[in-house]
PDB file of C-alpha atoms in Angstrom:
ATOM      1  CA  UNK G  75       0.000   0.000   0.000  1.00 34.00           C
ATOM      2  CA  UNK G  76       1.068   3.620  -0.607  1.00 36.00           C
ATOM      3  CA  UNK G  77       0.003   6.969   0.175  1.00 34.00           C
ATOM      4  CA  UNK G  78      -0.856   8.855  -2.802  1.00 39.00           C
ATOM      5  CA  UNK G  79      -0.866  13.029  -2.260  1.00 40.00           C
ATOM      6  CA  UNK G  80      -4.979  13.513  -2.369  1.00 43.00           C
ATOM      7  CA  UNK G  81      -6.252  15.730  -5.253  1.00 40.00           C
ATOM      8  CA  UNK G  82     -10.094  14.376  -4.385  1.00 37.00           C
ATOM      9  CA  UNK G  83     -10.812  17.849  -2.547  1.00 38.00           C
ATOM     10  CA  UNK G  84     -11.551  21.171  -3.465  1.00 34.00           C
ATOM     11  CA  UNK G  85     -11.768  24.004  -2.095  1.00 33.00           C
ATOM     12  CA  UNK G  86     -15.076  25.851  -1.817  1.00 34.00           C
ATOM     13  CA  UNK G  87     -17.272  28.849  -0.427  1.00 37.00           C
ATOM     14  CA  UNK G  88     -20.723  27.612   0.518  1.00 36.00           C
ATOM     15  CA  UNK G  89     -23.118  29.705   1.261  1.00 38.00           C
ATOM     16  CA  UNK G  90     -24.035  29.616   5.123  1.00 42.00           C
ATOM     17  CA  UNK G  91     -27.790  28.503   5.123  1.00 50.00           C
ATOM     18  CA  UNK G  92     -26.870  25.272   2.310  1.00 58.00           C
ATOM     19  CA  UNK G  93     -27.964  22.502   4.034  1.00 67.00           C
ATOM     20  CA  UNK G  94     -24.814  19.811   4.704  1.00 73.00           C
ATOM     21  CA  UNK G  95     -26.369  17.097   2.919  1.00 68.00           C
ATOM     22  CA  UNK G  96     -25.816  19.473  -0.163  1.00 65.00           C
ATOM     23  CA  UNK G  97     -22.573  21.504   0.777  1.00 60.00           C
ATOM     24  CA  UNK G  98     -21.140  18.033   1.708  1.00 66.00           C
ATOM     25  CA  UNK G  99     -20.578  16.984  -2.185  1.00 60.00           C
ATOM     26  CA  UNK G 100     -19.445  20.148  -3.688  1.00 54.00           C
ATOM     27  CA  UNK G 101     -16.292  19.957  -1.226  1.00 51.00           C
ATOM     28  CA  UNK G 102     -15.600  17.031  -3.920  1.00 55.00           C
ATOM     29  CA  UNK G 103     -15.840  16.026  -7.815  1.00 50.00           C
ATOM     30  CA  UNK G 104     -18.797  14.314  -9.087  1.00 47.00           C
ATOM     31  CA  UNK G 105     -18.595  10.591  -8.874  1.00 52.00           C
ATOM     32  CA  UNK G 106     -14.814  10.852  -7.558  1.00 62.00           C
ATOM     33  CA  UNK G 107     -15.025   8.639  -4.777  1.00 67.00           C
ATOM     34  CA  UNK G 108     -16.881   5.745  -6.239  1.00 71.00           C
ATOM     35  CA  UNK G 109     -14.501   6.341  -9.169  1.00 74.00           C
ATOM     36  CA  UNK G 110     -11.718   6.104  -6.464  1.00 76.00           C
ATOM     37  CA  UNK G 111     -12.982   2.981  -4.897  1.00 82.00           C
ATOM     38  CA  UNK G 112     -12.861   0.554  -7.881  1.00 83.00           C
ATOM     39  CA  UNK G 113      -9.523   0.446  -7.631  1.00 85.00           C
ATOM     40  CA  UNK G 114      -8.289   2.181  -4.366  1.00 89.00           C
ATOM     41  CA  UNK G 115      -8.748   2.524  -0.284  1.00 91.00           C
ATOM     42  CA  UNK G 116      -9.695   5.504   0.371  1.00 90.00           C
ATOM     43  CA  UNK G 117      -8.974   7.786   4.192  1.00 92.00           C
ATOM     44  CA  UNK G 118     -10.459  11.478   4.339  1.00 90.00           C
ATOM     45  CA  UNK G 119      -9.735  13.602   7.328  1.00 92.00           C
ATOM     46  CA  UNK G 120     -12.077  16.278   8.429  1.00 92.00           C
ATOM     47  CA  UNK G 121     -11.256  19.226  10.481  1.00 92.00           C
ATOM     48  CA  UNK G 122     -14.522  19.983  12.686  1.00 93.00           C
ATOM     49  CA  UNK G 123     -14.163  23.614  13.212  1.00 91.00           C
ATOM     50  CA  UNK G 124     -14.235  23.773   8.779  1.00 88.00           C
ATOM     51  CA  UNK G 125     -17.754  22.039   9.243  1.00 90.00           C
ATOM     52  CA  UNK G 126     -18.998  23.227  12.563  1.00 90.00           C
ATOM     53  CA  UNK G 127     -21.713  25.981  11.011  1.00 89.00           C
ATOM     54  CA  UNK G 128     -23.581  22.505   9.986  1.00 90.00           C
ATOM     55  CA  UNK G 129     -23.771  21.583  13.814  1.00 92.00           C
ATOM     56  CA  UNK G 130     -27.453  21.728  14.099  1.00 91.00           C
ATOM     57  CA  UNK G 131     -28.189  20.234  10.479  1.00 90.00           C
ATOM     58  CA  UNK G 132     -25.852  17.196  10.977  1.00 92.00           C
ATOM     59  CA  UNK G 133     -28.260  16.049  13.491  1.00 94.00           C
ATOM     60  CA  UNK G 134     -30.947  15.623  10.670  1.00 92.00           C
ATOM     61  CA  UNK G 135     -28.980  12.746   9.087  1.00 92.00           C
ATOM     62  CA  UNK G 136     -27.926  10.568  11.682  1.00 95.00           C
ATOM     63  CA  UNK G 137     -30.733   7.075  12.572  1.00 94.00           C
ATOM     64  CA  UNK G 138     -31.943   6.644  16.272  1.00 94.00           C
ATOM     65  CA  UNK G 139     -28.945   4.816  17.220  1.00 93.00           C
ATOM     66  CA  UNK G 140     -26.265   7.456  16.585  1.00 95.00           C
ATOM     67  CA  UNK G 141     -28.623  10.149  18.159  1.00 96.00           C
ATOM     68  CA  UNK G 142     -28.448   8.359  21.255  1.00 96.00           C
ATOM     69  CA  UNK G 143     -24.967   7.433  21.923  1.00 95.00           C
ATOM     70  CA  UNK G 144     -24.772  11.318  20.758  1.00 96.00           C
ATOM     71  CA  UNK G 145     -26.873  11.999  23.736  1.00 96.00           C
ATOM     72  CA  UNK G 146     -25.222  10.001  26.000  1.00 96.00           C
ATOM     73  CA  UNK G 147     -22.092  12.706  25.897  1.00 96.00           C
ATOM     74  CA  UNK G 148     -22.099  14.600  29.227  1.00 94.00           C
ATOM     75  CA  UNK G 149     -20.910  17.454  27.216  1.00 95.00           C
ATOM     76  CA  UNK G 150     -22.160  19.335  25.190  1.00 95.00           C
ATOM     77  CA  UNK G 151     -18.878  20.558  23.055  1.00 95.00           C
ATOM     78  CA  UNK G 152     -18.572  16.556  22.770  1.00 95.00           C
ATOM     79  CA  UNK G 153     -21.873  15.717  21.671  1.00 96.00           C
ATOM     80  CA  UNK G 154     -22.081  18.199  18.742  1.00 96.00           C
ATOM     81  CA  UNK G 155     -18.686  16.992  17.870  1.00 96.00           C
ATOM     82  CA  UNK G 156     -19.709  13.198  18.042  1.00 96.00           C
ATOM     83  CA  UNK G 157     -23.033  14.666  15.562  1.00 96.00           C
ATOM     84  CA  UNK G 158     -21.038  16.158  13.200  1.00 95.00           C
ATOM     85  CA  UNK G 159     -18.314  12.760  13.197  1.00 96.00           C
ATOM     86  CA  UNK G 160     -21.230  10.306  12.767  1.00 96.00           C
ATOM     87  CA  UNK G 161     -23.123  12.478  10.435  1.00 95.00           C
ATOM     88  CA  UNK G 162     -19.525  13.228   7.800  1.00 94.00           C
ATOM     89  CA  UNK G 163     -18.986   9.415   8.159  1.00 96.00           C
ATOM     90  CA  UNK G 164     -22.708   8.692   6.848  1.00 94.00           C
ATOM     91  CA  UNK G 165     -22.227  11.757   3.755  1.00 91.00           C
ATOM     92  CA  UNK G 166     -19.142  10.423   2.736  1.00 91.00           C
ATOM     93  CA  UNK G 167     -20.486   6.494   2.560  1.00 92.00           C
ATOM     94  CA  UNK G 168     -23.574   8.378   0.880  1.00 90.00           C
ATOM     95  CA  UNK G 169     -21.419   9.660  -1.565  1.00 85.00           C
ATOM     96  CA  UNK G 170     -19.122   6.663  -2.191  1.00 85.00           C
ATOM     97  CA  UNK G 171     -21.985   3.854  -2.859  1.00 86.00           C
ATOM     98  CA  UNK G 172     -24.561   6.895  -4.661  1.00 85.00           C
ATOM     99  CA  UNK G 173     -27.096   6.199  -1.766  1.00 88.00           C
ATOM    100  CA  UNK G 174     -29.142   9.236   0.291  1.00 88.00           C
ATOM    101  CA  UNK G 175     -28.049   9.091   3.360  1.00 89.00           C
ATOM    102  CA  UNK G 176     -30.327   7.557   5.219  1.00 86.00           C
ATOM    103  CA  UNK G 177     -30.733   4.707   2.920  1.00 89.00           C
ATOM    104  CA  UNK G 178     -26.828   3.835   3.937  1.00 94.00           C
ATOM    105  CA  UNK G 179     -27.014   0.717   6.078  1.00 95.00           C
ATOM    106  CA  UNK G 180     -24.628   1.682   8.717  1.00 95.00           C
ATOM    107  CA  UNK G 181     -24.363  -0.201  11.861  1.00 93.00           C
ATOM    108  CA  UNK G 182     -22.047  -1.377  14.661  1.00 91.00           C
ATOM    109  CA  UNK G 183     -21.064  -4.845  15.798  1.00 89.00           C
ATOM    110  CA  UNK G 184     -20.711  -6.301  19.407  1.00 83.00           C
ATOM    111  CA  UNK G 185     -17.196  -4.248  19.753  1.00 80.00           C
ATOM    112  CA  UNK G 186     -18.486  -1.417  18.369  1.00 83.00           C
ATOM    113  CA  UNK G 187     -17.102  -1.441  15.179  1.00 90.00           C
ATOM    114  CA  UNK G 188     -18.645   0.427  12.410  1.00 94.00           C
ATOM    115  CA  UNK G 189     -19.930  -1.928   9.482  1.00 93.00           C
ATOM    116  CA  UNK G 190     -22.047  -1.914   6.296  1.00 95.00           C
ATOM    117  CA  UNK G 191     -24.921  -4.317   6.343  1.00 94.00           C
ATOM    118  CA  UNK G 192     -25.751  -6.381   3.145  1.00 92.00           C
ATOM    119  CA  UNK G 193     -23.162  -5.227   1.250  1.00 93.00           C
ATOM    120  CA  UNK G 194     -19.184  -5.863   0.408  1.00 92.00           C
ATOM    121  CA  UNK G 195     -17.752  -2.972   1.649  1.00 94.00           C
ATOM    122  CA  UNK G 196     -15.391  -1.870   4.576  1.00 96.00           C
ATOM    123  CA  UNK G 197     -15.597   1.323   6.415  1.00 97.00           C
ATOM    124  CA  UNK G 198     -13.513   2.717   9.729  1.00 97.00           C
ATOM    125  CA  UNK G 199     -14.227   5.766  11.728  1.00 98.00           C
ATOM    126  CA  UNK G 200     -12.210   7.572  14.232  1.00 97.00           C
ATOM    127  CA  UNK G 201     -12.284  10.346  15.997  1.00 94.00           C
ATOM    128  CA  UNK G 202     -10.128  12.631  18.683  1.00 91.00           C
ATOM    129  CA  UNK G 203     -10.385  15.936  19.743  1.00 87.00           C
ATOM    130  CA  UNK G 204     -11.579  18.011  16.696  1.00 91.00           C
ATOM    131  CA  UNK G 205     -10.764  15.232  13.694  1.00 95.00           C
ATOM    132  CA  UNK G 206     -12.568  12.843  12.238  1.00 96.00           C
ATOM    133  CA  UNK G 207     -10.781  10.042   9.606  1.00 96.00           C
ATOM    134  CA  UNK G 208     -13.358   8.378   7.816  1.00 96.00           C
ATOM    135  CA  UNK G 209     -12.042   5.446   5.952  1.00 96.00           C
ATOM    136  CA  UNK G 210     -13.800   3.307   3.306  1.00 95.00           C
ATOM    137  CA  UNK G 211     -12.541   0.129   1.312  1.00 94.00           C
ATOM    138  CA  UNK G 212     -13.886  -2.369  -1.197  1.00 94.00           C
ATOM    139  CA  UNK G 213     -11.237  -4.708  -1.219  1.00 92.00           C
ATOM    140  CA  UNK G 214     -11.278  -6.436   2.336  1.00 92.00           C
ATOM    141  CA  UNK G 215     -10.999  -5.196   6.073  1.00 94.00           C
ATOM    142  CA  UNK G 216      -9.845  -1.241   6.692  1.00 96.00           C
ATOM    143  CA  UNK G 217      -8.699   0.780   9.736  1.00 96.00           C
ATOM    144  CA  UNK G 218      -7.912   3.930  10.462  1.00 97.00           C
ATOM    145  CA  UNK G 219      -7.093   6.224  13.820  1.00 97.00           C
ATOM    146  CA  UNK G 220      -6.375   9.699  14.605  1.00 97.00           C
ATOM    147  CA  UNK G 221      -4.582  11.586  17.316  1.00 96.00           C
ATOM    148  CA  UNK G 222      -3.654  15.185  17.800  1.00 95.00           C
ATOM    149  CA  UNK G 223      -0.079  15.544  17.615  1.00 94.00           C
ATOM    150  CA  UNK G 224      -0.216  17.308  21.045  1.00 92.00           C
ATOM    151  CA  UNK G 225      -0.593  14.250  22.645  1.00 92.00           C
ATOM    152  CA  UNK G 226       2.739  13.433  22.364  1.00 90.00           C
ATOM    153  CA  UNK G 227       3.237  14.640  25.476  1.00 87.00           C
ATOM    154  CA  UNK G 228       1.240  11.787  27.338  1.00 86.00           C
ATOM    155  CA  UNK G 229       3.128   9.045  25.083  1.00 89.00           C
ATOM    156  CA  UNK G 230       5.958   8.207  27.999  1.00 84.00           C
ATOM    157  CA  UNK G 231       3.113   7.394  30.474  1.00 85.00           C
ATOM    158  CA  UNK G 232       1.591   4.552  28.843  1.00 88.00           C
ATOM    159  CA  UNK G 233       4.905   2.923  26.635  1.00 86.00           C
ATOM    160  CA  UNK G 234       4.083  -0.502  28.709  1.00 86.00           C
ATOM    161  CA  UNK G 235       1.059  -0.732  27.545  1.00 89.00           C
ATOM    162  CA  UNK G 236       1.369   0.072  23.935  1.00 92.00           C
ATOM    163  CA  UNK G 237       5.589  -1.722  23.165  1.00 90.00           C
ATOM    164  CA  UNK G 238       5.929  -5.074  22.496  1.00 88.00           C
ATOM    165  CA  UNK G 239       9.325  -6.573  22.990  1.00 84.00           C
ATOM    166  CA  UNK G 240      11.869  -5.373  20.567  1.00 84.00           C
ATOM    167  CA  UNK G 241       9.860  -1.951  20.353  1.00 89.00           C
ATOM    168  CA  UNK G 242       9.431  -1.558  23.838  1.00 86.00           C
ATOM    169  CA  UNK G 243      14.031  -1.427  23.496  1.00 84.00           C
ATOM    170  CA  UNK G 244      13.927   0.341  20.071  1.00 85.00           C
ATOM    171  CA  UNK G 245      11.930   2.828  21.505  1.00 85.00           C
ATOM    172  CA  UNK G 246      13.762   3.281  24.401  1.00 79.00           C
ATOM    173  CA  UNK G 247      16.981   4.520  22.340  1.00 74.00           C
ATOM    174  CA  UNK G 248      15.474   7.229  21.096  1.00 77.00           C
ATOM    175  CA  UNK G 249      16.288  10.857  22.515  1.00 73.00           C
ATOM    176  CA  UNK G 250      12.990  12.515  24.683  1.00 71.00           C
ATOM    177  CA  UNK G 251      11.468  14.326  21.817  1.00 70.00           C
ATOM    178  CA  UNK G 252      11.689  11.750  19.228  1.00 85.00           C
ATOM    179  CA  UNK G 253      10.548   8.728  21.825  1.00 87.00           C
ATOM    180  CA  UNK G 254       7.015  10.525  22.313  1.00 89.00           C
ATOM    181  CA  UNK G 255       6.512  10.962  19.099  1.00 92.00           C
ATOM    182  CA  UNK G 256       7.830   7.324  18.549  1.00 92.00           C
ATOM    183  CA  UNK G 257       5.211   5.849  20.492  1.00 92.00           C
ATOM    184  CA  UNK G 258       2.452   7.764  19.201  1.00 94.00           C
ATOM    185  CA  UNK G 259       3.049   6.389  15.426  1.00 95.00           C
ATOM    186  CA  UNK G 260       2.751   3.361  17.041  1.00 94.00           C
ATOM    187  CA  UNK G 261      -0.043   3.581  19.019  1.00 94.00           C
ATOM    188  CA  UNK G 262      -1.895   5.045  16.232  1.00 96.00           C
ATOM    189  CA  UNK G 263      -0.434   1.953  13.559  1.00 95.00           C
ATOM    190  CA  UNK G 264      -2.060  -0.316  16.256  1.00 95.00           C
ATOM    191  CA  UNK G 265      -5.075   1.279  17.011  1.00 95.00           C
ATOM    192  CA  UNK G 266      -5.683   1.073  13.320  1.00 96.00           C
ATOM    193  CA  UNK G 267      -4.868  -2.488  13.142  1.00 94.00           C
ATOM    194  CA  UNK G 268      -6.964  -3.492  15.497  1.00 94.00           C
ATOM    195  CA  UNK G 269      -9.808  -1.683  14.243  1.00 95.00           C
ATOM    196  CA  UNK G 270      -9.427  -3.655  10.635  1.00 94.00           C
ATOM    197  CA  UNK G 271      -8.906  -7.169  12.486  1.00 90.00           C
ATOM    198  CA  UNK G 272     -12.478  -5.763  13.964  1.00 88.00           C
ATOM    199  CA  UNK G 273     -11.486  -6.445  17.668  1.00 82.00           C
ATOM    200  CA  UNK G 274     -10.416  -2.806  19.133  1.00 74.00           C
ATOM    201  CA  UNK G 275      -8.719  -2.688  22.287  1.00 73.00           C
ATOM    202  CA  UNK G 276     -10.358  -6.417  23.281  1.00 75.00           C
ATOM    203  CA  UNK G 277      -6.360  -7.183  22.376  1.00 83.00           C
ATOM    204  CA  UNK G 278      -3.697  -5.521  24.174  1.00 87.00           C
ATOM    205  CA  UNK G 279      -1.260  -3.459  22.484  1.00 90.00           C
ATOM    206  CA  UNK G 280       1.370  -5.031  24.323  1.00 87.00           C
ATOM    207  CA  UNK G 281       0.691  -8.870  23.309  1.00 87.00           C
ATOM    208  CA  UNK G 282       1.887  -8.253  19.331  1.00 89.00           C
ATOM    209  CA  UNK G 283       4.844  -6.661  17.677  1.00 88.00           C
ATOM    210  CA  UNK G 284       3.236  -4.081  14.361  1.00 92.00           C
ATOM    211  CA  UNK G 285       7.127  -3.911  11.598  1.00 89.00           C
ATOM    212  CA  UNK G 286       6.584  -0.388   9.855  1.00 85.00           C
ATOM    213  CA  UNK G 287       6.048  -1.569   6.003  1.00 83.00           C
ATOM    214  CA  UNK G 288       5.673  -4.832   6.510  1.00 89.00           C
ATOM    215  CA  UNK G 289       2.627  -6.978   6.240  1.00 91.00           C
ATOM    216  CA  UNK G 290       1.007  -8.672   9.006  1.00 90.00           C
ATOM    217  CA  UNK G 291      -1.105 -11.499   9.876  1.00 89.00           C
ATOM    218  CA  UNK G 292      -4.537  -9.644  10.608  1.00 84.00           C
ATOM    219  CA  UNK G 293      -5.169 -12.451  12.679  1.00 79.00           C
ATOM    220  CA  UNK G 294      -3.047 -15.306  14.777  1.00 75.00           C
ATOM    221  CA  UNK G 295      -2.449 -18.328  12.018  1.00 65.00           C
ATOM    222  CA  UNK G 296      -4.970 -17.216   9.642  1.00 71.00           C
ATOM    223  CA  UNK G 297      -4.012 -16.078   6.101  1.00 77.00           C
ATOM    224  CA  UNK G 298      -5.363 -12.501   5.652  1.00 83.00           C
ATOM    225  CA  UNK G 299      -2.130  -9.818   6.205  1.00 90.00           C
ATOM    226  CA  UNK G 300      -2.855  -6.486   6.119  1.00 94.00           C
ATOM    227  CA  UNK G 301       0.375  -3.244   6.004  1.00 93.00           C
ATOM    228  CA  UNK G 302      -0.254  -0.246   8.543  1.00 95.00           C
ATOM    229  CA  UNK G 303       0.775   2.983   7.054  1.00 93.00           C
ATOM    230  CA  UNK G 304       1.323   6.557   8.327  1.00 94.00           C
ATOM    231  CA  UNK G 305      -0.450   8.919   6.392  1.00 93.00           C
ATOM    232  CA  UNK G 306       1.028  12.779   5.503  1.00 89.00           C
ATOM    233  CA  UNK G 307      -2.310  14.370   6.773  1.00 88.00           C
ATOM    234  CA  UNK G 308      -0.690  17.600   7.686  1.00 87.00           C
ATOM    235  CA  UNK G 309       1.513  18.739  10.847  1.00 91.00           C
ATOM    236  CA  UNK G 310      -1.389  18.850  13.086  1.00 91.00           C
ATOM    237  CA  UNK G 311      -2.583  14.989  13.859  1.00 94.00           C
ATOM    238  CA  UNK G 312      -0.974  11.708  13.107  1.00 95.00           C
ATOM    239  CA  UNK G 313      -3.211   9.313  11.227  1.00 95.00           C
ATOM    240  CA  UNK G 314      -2.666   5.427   9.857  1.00 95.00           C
ATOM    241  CA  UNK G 315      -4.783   3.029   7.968  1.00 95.00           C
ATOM    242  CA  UNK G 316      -4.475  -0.632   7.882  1.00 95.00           C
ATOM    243  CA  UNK G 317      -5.883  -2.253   5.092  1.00 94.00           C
ATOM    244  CA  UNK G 318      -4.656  -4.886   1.856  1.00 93.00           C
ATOM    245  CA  UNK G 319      -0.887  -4.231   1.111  1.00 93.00           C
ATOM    246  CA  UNK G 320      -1.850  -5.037  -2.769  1.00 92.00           C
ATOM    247  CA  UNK G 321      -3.989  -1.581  -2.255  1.00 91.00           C
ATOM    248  CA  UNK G 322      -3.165   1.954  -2.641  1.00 89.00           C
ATOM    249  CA  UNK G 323      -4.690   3.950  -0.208  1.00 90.00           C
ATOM    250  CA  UNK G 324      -5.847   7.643  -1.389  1.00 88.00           C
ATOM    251  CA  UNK G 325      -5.822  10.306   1.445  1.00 88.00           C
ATOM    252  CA  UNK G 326      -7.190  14.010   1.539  1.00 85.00           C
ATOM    253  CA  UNK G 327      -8.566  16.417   3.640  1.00 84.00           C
ATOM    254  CA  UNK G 328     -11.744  17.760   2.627  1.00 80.00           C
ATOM    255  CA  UNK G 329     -13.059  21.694   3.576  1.00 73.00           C
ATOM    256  CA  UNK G 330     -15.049  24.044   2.452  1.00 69.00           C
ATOM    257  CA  UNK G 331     -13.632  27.364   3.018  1.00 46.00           C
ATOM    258  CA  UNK G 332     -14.313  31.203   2.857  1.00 43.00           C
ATOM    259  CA  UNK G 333     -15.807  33.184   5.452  1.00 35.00           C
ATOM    260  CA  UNK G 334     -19.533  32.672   4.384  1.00 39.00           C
ATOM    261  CA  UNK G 335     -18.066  29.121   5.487  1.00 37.00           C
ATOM    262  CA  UNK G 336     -17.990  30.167   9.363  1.00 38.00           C
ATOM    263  CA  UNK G 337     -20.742  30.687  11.897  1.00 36.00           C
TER     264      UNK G 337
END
């Protein structure tokens, strides 16, 4: 798998009272992500503060079952946040299979796990403090996670839990600066791993070793490998997908911009 430079997104000045369901496709190209898709994995990261004047409107397109785990946030900065993730996962599916939105059959398994019900397609979702990576593959099991690059800085506390053996001493070479960030690539390669072998943080970080470039066993003895990549999303978050190392994987951040754009 490699990352290929996104040219999917462009740039555009909405007007403020365009519903989301309609601003949501002109940030793109007609038909470009099921054109995409044929061929390629695709990962697009949103910035919520670009989309936050569509707060209020997101809430139109999510089911019953993503309104209330949205209510169930205690706050209320998290539970417009958690509207807007759910609701820029469901456009961009929309857009990828030419469904409405609410005819997309999204659901969640036992761990939680976003899936696609009836049909051959994989999707990921992840979120973290003001990003959302949607992810989206027709050619076997996908995962993707985000972090803010700021949490570096919370890395060293939690290296036993995330280092396996020879990356728990690799690691440990490193110089202060460079170990943080160290250990959040990796947590963020294996938090997308385990999100495309579908079983989250049920398995410990710990209890498997994740080779940069290499493919690995998606599963213990089973055939299906899968290559965990770094994407270059920008200098603000680090971001990985895990998905078919015969498949490219096409990244981009999506926007629409101007001020007409802003609440």
């Amino acid at each position: 798998m490699s990352f290929v430079a996104a040219q999917l997104p462009h740039r555009v000045q909405p007007p403020l009272k365009m519903p989301l369901a309609s601003a949501f496709p002109q940030g793109f190209g007609s038909g470009c992500f099921s054109e995409l898709l044929r061929q390629n994995a695709l990962v697009a990261v949103f910035a919520l503060n670009d989309w936050r004047a569509w707060t209020v409107d997101s809430l139109g397109i999510l089911d019953a079952h993503e309104h209330e785990r949205v209510r169930r946030q205690r706050r209320e900065r998290d539970r417009d946040r958690l509207a807007l993730a759910y609701a820029l996962h469901r456009l961009l599916l929309a857009q990828a299979l030419g469904l409405v939105p609410a005819r997309v059959p999204l659901a969640r398994d036992a761990h939680g796990r976003p899936l696609l019900e009836g049909l051959q397609v994989d999707t990921s979702l992840s979120h973290s403090d003001g990003h959302v990576a949607v992810a989206v593959s027709l050619h076997g099991p996908i995962g993707v996670d985000i972090e803010p690059v700021q949490r570096v800085d919370a890395m060293a506390d939690i290296a036993e839990r995330i280092c396996h053996g020879d990356e728990r001493t690799r690691i440990a070479g490193r110089r202060d600066a460079g170990r943080g960030a160290a250990l959040l690539d990796l947590w963020v390669r294996k938090e997308a791993f385990l999100k495309a072998a579908g079983v989250g943080l049920a398995r410990e970080m710990d209890t498997f070793a994740l080779p940069e470039g290499e493919p690995t066993a998606l599963h213990p003895g089973r055939f299906m490998r899968v290559r965990t990549d770094l994407l270059d999303l920008g200098p603000d978050v680090v971001c990985a997908v895990s998905c078919r190392p015969d498949i490219v994987c096409v990244a981009g951040r999506p926007w629409p911009m101007g001020e007409s754009a802003q609440p």
